[in-house]
PDB file of C-alpha atoms in Angstrom:
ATOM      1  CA  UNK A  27     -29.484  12.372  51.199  1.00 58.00           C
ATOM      2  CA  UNK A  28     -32.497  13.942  49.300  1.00 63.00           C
ATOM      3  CA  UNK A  29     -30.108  17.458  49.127  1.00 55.00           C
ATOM      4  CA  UNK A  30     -27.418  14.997  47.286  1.00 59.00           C
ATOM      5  CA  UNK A  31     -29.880  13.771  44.814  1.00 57.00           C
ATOM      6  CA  UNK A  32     -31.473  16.863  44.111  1.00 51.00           C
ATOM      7  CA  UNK A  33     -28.215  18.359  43.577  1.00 52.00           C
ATOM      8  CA  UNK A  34     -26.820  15.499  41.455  1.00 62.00           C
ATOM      9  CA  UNK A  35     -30.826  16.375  39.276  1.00 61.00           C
ATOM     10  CA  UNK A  36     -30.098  19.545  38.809  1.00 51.00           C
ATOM     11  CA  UNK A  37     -26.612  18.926  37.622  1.00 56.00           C
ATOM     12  CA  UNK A  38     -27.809  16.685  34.722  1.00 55.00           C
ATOM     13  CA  UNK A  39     -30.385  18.935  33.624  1.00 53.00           C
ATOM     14  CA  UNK A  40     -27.963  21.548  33.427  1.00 53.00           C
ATOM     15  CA  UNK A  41     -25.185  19.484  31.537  1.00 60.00           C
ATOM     16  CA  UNK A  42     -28.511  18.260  29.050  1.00 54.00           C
ATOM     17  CA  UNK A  43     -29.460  22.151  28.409  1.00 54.00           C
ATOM     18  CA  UNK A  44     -26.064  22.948  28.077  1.00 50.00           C
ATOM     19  CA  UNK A  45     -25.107  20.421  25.582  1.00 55.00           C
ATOM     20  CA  UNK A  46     -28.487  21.159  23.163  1.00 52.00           C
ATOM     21  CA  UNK A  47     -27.509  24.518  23.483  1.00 49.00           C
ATOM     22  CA  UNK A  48     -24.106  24.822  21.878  1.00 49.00           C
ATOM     23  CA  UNK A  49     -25.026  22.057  19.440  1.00 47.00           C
ATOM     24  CA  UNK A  50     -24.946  23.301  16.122  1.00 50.00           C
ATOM     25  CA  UNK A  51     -28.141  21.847  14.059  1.00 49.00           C
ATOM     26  CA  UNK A  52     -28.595  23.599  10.891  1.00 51.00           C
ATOM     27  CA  UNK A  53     -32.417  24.339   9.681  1.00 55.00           C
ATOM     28  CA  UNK A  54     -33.709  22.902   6.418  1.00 54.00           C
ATOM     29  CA  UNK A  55     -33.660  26.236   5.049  1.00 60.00           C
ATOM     30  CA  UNK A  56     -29.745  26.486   6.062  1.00 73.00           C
ATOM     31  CA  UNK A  57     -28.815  22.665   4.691  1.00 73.00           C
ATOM     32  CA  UNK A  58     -27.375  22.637   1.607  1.00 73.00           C
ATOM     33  CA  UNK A  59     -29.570  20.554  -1.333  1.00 74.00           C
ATOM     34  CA  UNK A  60     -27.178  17.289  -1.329  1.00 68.00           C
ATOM     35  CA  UNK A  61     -27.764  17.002   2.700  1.00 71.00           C
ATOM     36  CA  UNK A  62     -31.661  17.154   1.904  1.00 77.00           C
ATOM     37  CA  UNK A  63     -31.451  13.592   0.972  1.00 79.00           C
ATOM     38  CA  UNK A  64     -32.579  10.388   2.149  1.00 83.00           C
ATOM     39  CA  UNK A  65     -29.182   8.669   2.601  1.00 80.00           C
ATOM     40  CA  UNK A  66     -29.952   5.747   0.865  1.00 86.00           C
ATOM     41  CA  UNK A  67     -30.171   8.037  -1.970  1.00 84.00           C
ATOM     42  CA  UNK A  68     -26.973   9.613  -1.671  1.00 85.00           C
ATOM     43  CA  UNK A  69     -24.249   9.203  -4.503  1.00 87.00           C
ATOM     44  CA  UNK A  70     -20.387   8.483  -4.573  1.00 89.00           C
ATOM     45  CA  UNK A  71     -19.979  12.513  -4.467  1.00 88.00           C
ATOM     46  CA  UNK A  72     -22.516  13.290  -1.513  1.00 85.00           C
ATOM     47  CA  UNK A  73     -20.339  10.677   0.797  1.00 87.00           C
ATOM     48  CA  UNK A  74     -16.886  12.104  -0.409  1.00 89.00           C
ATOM     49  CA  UNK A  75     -18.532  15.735   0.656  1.00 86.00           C
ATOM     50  CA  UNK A  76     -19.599  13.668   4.080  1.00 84.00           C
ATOM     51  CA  UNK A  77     -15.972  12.190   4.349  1.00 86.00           C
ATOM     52  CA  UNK A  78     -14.578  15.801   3.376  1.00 85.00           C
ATOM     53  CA  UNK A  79     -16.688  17.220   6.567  1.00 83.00           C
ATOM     54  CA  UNK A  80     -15.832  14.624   8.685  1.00 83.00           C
ATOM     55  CA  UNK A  81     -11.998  14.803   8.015  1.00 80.00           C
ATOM     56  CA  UNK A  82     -12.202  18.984   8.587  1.00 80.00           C
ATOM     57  CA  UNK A  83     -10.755  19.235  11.753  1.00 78.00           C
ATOM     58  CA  UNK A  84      -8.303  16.599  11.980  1.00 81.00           C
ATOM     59  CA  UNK A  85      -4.905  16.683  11.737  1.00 84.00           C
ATOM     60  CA  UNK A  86      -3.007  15.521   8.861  1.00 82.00           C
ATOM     61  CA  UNK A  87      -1.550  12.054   8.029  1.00 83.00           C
ATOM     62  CA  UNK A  88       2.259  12.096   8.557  1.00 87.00           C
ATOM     63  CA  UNK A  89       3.594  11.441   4.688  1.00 81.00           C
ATOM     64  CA  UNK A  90       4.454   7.520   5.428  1.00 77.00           C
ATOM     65  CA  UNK A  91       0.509   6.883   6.671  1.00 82.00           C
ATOM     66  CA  UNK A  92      -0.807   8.669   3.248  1.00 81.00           C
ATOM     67  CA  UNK A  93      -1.989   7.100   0.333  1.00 83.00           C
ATOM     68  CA  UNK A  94       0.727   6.061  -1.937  1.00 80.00           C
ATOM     69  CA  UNK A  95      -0.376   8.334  -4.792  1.00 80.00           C
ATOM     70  CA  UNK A  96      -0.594  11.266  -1.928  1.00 80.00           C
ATOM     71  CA  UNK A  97       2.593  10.821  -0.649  1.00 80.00           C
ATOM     72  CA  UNK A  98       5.799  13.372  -1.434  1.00 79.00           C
ATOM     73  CA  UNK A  99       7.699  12.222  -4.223  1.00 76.00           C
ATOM     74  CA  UNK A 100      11.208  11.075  -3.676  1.00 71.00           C
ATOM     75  CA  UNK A 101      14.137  13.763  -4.479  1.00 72.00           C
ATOM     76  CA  UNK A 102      16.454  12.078  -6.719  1.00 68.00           C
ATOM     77  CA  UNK A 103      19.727  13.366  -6.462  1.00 69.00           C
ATOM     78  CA  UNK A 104      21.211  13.116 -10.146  1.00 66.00           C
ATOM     79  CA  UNK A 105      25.442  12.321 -10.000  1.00 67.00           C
ATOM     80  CA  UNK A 106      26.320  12.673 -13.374  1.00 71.00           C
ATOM     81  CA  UNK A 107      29.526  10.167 -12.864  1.00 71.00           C
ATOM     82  CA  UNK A 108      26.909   7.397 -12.923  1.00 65.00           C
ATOM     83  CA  UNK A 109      24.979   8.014 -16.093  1.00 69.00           C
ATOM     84  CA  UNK A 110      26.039   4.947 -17.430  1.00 70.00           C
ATOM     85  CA  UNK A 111      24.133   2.973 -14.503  1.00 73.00           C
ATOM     86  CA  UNK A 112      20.105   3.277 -15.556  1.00 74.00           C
ATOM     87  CA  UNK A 113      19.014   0.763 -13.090  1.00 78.00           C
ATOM     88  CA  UNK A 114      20.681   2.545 -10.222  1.00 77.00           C
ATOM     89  CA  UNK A 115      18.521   5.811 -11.137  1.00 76.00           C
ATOM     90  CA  UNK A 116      15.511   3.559 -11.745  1.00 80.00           C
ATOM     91  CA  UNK A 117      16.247   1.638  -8.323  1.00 82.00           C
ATOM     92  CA  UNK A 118      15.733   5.541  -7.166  1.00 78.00           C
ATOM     93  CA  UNK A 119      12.947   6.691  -8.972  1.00 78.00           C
ATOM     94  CA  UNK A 120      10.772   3.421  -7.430  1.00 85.00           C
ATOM     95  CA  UNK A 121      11.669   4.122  -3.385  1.00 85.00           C
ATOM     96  CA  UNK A 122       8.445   4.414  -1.386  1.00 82.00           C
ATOM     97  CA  UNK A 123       6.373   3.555  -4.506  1.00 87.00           C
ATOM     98  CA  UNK A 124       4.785  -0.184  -4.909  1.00 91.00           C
ATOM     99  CA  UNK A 125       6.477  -2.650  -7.533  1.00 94.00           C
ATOM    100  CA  UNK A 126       5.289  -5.898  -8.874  1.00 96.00           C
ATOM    101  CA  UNK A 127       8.290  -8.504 -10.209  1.00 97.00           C
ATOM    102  CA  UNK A 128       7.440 -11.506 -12.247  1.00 97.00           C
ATOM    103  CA  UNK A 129       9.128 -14.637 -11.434  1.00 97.00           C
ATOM    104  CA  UNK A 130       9.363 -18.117 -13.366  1.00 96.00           C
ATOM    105  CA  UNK A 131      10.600 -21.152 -12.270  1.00 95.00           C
ATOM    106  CA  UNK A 132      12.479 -23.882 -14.494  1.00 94.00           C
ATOM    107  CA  UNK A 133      10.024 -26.228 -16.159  1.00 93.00           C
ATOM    108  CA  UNK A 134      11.127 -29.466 -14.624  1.00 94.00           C
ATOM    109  CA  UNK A 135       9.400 -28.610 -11.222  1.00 95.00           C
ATOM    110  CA  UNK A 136       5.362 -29.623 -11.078  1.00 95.00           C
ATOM    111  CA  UNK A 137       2.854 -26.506  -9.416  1.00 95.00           C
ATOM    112  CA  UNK A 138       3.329 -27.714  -6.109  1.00 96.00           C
ATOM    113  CA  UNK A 139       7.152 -27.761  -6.398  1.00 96.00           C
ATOM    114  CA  UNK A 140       6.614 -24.525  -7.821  1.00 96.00           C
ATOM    115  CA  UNK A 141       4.772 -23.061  -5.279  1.00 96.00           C
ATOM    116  CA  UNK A 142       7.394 -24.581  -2.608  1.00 96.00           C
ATOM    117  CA  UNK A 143       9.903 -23.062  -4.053  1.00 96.00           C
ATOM    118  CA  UNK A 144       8.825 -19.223  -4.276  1.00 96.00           C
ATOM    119  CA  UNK A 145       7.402 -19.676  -0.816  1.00 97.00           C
ATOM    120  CA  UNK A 146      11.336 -20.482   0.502  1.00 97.00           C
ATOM    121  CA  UNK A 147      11.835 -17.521  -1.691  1.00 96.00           C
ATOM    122  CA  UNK A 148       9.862 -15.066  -0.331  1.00 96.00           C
ATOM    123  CA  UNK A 149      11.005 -16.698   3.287  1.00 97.00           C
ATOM    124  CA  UNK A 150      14.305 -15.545   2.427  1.00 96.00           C
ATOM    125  CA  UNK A 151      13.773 -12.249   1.092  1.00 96.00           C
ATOM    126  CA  UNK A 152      11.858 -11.598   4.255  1.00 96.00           C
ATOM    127  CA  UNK A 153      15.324 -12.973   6.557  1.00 96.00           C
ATOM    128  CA  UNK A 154      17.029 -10.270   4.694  1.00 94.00           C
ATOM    129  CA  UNK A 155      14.797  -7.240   5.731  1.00 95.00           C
ATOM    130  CA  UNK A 156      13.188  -6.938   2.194  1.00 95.00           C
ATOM    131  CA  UNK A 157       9.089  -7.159   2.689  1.00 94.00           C
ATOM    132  CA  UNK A 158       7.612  -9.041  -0.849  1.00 95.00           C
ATOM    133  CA  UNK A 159       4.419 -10.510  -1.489  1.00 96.00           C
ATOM    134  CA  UNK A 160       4.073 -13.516  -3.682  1.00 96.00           C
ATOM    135  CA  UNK A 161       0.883 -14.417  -5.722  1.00 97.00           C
ATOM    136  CA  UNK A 162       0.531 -17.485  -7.672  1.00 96.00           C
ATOM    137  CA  UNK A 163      -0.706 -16.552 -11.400  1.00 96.00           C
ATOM    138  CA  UNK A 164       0.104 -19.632 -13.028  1.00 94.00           C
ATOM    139  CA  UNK A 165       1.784 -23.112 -12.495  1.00 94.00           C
ATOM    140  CA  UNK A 166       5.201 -21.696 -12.120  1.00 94.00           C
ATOM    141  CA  UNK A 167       4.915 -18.376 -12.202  1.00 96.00           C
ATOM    142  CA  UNK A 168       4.302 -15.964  -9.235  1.00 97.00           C
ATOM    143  CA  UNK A 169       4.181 -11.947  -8.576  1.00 97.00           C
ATOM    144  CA  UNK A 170       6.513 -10.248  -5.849  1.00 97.00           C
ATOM    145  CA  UNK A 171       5.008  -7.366  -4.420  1.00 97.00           C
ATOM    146  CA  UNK A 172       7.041  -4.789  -2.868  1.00 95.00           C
ATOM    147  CA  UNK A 173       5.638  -2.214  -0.913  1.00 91.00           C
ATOM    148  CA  UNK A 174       8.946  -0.717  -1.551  1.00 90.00           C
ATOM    149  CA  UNK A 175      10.235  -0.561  -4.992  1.00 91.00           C
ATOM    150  CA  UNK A 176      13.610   0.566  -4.303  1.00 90.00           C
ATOM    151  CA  UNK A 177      13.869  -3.410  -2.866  1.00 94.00           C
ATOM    152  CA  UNK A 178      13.450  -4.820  -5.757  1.00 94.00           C
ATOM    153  CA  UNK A 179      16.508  -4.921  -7.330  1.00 93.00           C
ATOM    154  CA  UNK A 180      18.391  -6.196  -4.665  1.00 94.00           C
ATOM    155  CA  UNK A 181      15.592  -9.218  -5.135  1.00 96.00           C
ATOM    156  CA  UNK A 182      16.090  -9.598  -8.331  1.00 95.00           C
ATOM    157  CA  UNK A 183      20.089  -9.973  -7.423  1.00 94.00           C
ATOM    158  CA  UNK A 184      19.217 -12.676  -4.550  1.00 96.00           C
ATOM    159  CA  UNK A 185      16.961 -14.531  -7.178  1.00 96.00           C
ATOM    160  CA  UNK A 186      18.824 -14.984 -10.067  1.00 95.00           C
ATOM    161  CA  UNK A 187      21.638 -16.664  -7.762  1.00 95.00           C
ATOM    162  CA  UNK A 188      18.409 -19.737  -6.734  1.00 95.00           C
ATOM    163  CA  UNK A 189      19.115 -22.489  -9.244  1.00 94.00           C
ATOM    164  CA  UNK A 190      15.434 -23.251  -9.397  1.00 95.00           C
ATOM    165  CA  UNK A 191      14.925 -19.344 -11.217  1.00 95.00           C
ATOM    166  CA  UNK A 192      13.994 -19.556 -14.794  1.00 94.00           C
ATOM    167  CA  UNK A 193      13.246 -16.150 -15.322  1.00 94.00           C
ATOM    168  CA  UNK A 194      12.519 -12.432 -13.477  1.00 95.00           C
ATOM    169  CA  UNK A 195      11.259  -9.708 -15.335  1.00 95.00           C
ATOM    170  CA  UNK A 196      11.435  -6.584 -13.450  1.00 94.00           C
ATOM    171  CA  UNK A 197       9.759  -3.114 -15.153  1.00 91.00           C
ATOM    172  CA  UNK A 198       9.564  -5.083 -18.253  1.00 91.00           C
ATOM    173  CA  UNK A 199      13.280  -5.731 -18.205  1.00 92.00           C
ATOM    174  CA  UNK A 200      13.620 -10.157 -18.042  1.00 93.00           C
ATOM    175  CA  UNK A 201      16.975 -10.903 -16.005  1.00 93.00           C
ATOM    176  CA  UNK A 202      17.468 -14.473 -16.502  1.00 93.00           C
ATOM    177  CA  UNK A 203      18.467 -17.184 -13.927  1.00 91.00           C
ATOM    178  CA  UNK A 204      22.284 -17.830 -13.407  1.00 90.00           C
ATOM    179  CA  UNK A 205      21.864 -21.550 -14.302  1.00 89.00           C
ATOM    180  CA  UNK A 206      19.559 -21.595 -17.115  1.00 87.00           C
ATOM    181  CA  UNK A 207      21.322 -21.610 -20.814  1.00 81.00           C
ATOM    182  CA  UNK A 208      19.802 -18.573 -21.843  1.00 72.00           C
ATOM    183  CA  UNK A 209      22.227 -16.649 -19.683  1.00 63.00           C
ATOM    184  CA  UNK A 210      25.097 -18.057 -21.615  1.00 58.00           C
ATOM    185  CA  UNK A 211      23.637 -17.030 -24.794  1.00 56.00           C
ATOM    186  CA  UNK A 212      23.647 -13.304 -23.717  1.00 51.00           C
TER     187      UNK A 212
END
């Protein structure tokens, strides 16, 4: 019993002398000035250079984990038969990227109605695979957000078939509502 503990002693003080030894502490001589610091007095740039150390040895992000403005751009195959459809290249340009889409409802519905009515909206955009975000900014106005851009536009196509739509503007393009009279006057 007394040989197991002794044995079981020694093998911690080895794994402790062990582990200071291959330890790498640098001397304050060594450091470099921004490490000095207290690190309540380090800056914006002294934690990115922390971050930057941290992240050396990992391995990196697969391209749909990294920050959108990190990420590969798209490769946008241009068919010159369809240079009379814009939107289709735009629709292109936008895949993978994040796109905001203003929506209006008719004025005849009150906030709440408002509200209902982009939430059933959004309910159904979801039921057909295409992930949007909605933010009341106003009484009857709300923002889609779509993580994917390329989405958009086939949102913009469901919405302007809801009899409730007023109005979608879309990269500062307004598509209006298939039963409002503005879309008879185009």
């Amino acid at each position: 019993m007394e040989y197991q503990l002794l044995l079981i002693t020694v093998s911690g003080l080895l794994i402790l002398h062990l582990q200071n030894s291959f330890c790498k502490k640098f001397s304050e001589d060594e450091k470099p000035e921004w490490a000095k610091k207290d690190i309540r007095d380090y800056s914006e740039a002294d934690l990115e250079r922390l971050l930057d150390q941290w992240e050396e040895d990992e391995e990196p992000l697969p391209p749909d984990e990294l920050p959108e403005h990190l990420r590969p751009q798209p490769n946008i195959q241009f068919d010159p038969n369809n240079i009379g459809d814009p939107e289709n290249l735009l629709k292109l340009s936008k895949k993978g990227k994040t796109l905001m889409m203003f929506v209006r409802t008719k004025e005849e519905f009150s906030p709440e109605e408002a509200t209902a009515i982009t939430q059933r909206w959004q309910t159904s955009l979801w039921n057909s695979h295409i992930q949007a975000e909605r933010y009341m900014v106003d009484d009857k106005r709300a923002i889609f957000m779509f993580k994917d851009g390329s989405l958009a536009w086939e949102a913009k196509d469901f919405l302007i078939e809801q009899e409730e739509l007023l109005e979608c503007t879309l990269e500062n393009r307004s598509y209006y509502g298939k039963y409002t009279p503005e879309v008879y006057m185009l």
